[in-house]
Coordinates of C-alpha atoms in Angstrom, one line a residue:
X1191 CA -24.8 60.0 -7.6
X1192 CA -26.4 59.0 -4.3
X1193 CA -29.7 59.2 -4.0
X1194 CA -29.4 61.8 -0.5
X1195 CA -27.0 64.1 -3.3
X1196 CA -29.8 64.0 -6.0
X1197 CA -32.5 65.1 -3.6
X1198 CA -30.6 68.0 -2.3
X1199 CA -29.7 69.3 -5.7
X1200 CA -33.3 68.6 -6.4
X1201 CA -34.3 71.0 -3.6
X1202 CA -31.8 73.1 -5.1
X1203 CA -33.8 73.2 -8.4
X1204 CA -36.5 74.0 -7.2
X1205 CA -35.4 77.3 -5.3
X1206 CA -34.3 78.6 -7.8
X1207 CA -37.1 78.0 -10.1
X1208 CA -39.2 80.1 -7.8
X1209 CA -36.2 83.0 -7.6
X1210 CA -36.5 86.2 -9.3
X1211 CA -33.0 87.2 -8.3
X1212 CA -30.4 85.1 -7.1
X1213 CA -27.0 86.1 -5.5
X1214 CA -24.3 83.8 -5.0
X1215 CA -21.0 84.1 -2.7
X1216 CA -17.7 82.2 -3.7
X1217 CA -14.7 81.4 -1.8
X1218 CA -11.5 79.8 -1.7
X1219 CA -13.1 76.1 -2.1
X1220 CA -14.6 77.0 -5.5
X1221 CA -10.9 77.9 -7.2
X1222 CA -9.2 75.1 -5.0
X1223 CA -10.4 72.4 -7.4
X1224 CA -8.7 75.0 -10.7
X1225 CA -5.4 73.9 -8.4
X1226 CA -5.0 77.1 -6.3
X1227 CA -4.6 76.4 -2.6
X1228 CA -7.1 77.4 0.0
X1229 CA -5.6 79.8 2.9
X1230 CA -7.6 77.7 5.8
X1231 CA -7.8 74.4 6.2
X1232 CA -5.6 71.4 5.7
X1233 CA -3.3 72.3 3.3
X1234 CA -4.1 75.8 3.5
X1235 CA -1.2 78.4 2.2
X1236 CA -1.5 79.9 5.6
X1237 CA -1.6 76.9 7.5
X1238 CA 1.6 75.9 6.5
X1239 CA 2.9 79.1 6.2
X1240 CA 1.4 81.6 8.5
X1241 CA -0.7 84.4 7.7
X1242 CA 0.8 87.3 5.8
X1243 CA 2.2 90.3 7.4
X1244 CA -0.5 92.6 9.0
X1245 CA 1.1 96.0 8.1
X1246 CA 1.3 95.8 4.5
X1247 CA -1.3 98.4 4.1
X1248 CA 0.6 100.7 6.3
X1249 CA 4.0 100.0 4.7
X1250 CA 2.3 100.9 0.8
X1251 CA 1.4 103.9 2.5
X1252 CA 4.4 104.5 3.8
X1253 CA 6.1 104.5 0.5
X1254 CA 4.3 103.0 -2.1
X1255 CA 8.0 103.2 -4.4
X1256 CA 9.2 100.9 -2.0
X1257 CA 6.2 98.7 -1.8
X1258 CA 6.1 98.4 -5.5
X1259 CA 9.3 97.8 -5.7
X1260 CA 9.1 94.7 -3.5
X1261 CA 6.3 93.5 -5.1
X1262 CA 7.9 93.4 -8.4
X1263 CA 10.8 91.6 -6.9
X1264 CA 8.5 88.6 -5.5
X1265 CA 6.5 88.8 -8.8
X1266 CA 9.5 87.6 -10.8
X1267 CA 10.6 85.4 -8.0
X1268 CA 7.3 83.8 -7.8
X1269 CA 5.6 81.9 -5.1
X1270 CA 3.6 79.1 -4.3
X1271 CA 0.4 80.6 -4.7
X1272 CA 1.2 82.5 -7.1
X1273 CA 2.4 80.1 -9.3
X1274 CA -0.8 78.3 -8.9
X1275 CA -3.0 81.1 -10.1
X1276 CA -1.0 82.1 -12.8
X1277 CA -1.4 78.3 -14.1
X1278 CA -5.2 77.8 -13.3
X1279 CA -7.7 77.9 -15.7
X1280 CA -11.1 78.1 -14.4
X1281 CA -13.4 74.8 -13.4
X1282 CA -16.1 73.0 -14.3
X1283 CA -17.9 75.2 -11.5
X1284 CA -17.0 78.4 -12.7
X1285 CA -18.3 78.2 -16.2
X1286 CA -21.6 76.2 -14.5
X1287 CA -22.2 79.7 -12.7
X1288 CA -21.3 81.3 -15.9
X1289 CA -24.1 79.4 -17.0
X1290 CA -26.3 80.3 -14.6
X1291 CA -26.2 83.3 -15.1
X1292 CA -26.5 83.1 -18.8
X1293 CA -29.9 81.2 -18.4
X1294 CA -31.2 84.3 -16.1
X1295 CA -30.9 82.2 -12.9
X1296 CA -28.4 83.8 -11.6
X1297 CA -28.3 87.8 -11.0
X1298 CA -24.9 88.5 -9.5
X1299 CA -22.1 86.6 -8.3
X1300 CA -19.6 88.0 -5.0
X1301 CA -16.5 86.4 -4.9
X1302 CA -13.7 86.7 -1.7
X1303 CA -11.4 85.0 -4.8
X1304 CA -9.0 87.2 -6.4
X1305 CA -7.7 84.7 -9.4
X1306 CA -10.2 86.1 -12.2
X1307 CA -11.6 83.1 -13.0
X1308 CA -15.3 83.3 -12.4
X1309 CA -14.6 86.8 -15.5
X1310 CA -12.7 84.3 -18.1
X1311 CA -15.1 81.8 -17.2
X1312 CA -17.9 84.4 -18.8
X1313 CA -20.0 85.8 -15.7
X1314 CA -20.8 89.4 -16.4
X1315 CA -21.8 90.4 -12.9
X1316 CA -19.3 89.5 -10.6
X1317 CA -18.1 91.7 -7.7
X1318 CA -14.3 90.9 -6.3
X1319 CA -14.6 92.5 -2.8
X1320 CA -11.1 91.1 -2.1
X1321 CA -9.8 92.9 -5.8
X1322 CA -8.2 91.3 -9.0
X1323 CA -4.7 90.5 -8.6
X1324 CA -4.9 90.6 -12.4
X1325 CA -5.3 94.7 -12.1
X1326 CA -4.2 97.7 -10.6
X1327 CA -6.6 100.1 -8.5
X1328 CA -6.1 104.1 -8.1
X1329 CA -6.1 104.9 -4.5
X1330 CA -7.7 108.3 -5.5
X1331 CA -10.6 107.8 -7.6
X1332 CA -10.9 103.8 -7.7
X1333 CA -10.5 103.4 -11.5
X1334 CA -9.0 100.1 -12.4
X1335 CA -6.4 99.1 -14.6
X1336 CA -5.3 95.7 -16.4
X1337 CA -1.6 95.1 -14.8
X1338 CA -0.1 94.8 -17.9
X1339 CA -1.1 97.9 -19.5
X1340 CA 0.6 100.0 -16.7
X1341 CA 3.9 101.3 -17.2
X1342 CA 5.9 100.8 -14.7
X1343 CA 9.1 102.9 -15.7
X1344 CA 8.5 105.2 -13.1
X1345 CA 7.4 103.9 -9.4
X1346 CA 4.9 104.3 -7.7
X1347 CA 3.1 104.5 -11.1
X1348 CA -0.2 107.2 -11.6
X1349 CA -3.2 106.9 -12.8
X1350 CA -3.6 108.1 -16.6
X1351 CA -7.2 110.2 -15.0
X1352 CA -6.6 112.0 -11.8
X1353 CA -2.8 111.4 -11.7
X1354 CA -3.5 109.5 -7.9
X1355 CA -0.9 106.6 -7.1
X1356 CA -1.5 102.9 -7.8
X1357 CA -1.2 99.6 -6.0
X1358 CA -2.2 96.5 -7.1
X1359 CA -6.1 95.4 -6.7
X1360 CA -5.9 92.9 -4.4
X1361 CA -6.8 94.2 -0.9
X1362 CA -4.3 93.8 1.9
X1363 CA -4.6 93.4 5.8
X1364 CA -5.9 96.5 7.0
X1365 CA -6.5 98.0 3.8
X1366 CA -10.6 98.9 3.3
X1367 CA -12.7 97.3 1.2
X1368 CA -12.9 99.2 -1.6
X1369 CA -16.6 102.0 -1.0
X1370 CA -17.7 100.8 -4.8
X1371 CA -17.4 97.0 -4.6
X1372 CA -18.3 96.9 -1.0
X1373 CA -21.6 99.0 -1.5
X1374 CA -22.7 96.9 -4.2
X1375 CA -22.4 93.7 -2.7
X1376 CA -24.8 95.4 -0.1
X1377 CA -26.9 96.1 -2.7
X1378 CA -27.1 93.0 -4.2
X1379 CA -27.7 91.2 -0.7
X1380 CA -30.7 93.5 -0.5
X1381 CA -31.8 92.6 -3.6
X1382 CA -31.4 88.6 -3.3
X1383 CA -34.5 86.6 -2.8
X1384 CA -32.3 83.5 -3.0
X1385 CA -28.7 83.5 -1.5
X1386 CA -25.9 80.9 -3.4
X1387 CA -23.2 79.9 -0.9
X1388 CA -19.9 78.2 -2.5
X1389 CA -17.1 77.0 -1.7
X1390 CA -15.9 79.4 1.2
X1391 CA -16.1 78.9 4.9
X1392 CA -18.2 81.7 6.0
X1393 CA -15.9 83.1 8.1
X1394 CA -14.5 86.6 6.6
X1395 CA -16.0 89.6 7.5
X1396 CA -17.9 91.8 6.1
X1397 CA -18.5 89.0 3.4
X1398 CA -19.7 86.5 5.4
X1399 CA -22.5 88.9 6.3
X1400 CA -24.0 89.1 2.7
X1401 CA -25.6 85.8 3.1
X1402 CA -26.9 86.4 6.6
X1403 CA -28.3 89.4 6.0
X1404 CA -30.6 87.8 2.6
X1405 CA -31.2 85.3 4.8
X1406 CA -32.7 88.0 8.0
X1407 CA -34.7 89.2 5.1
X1408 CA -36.5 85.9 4.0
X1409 CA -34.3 84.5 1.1
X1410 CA -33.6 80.7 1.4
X1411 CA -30.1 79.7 1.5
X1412 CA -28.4 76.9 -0.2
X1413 CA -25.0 75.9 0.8
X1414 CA -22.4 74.0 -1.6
X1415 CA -19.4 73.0 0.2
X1416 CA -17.5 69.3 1.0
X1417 CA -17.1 70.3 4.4
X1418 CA -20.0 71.8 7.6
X1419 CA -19.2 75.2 7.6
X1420 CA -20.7 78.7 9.6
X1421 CA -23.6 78.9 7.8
X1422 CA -24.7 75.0 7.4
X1423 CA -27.2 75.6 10.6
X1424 CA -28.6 78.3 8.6
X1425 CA -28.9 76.7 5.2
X1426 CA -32.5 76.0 3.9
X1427 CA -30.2 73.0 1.4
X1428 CA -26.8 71.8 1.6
X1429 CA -25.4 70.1 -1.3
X1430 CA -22.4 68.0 0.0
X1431 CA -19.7 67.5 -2.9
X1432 CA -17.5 69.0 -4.6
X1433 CA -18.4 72.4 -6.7
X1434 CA -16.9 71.6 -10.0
X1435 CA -19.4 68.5 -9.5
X1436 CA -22.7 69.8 -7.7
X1437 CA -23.1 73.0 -9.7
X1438 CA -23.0 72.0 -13.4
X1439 CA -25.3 69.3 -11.9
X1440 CA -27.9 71.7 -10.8
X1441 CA -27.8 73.5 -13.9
X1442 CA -29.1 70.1 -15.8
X1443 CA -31.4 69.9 -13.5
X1444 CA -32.2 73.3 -14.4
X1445 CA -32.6 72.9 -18.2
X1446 CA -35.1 70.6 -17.6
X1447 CA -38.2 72.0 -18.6

């Protein structure tokens, strides 16, 4: 490790040895190195491919029978990302925040990802303010459901509580953010008297406002991403490298007494 990469993860450390309550925002880059392509960027899914279709919020609801049954249909057929993220197993990063957490260092993790790994990985408090294309959401009262366990014999398919239709947790163009995951991540950018920045480019709103608005109220920021992003003039330390590198190498840091 070059010596300019050990003193920012050194500065790192130490920030966080002085935090009480530490939030951290993930992106994109984190789950690229699990194999599961980045939408931006060189490479990106969308870059290649174009961005996906702007009215598929207004098409579910339009007719969410329909919509369901299309999305079945490309389910089976698959994709490129898809595929990815049903192959990926989470990083050397993900179970380092996982980690984090478990030592008390970190409080709560936001994540823009919707592949589930930072959960199998073992953090506890994670808010997906994107959703969990591993679940199902109700579009009435917000309770979520593990795909698998819905039946899907009947479509659109209700929810087993209020009877309200469900789609699929991942949030579309146009669709809101979801009231419950988007208040808390508020709440835990209130909270945050350090602000975690990984892997993402800081360009997606309203997430890219969590870490500005810690950072308005005093909190240092530290930024771990390969590449200058949004937020680097902001951040207090930048950790160059990659995440599945720099992070478990701030938590040895960190078990140093």
């Amino acid at each position: 490790m070059d010596a300019a990469l050990d003193k920012t993860l050194r500065d790192a450390a130490a920030l966080f040895r002085r935090s009480r309550y530490a939030v951290a925002l993930t992106g994109a880059g984190l789950s690229a190195e699990s194999g599961i392509p980045t939408y931006r960027g060189t490479g990106g899914v969308w870059t290649r491919f174009g961005e996906p279709t702007i009215d598929g919020w207004d098409l579910f609801c339009q007719d969410p029978e329909a919509w369901w049954k299309l999305s079945i249909e490309h389910r089976v057929g698959g994709s490129e990302f898809s595929a990815a993220i049903d192959r990926a197993v989470p990083n050397a990063a993900h179970y380092a925040m996982a980690e984090l957490e478990q030592m008390g260092r970190l409080a709560h993790v936001i994540t823009q990802n919707i592949d589930n790994l930072q959960n199998v990985a073992g953090s506890r408090h994670v808010t997906e303010i994107h959703g969990n294309r591993a679940k199902a959401r109700c579009m009435s009262c917000g309770l979520r459901y593990r795909l698998e366990s819905i039946d899907l014999a009947t479509l659109p398919p209700h929810c087993a509580e209020c009877g309200g239709v469900l789609k699929n947790d991942v949030v579309m163009f146009g669709e809101p953010i979801p009231a419950d995951a988007l208040e808390e991540c508020y709440r835990q950018a209130f909270r945050a008297d350090l602000f975690l920045v990984v892997g993402t480019s800081a360009v997606v709103y309203p997430a890219a406002e969590f870490p500005l608005m810690a950072k308005r109220r005093g909190a240092p920021l530290i930024e771990i991403n390969p590449e200058e992003t949004a937020l680097s003039d902001l951040a207090d330390v930048i950790i160059r490298g990659p995440a599945a590198v720099t992070v478990p190498a701030l938590v040895e840091l960190l078990l140093i007494p």
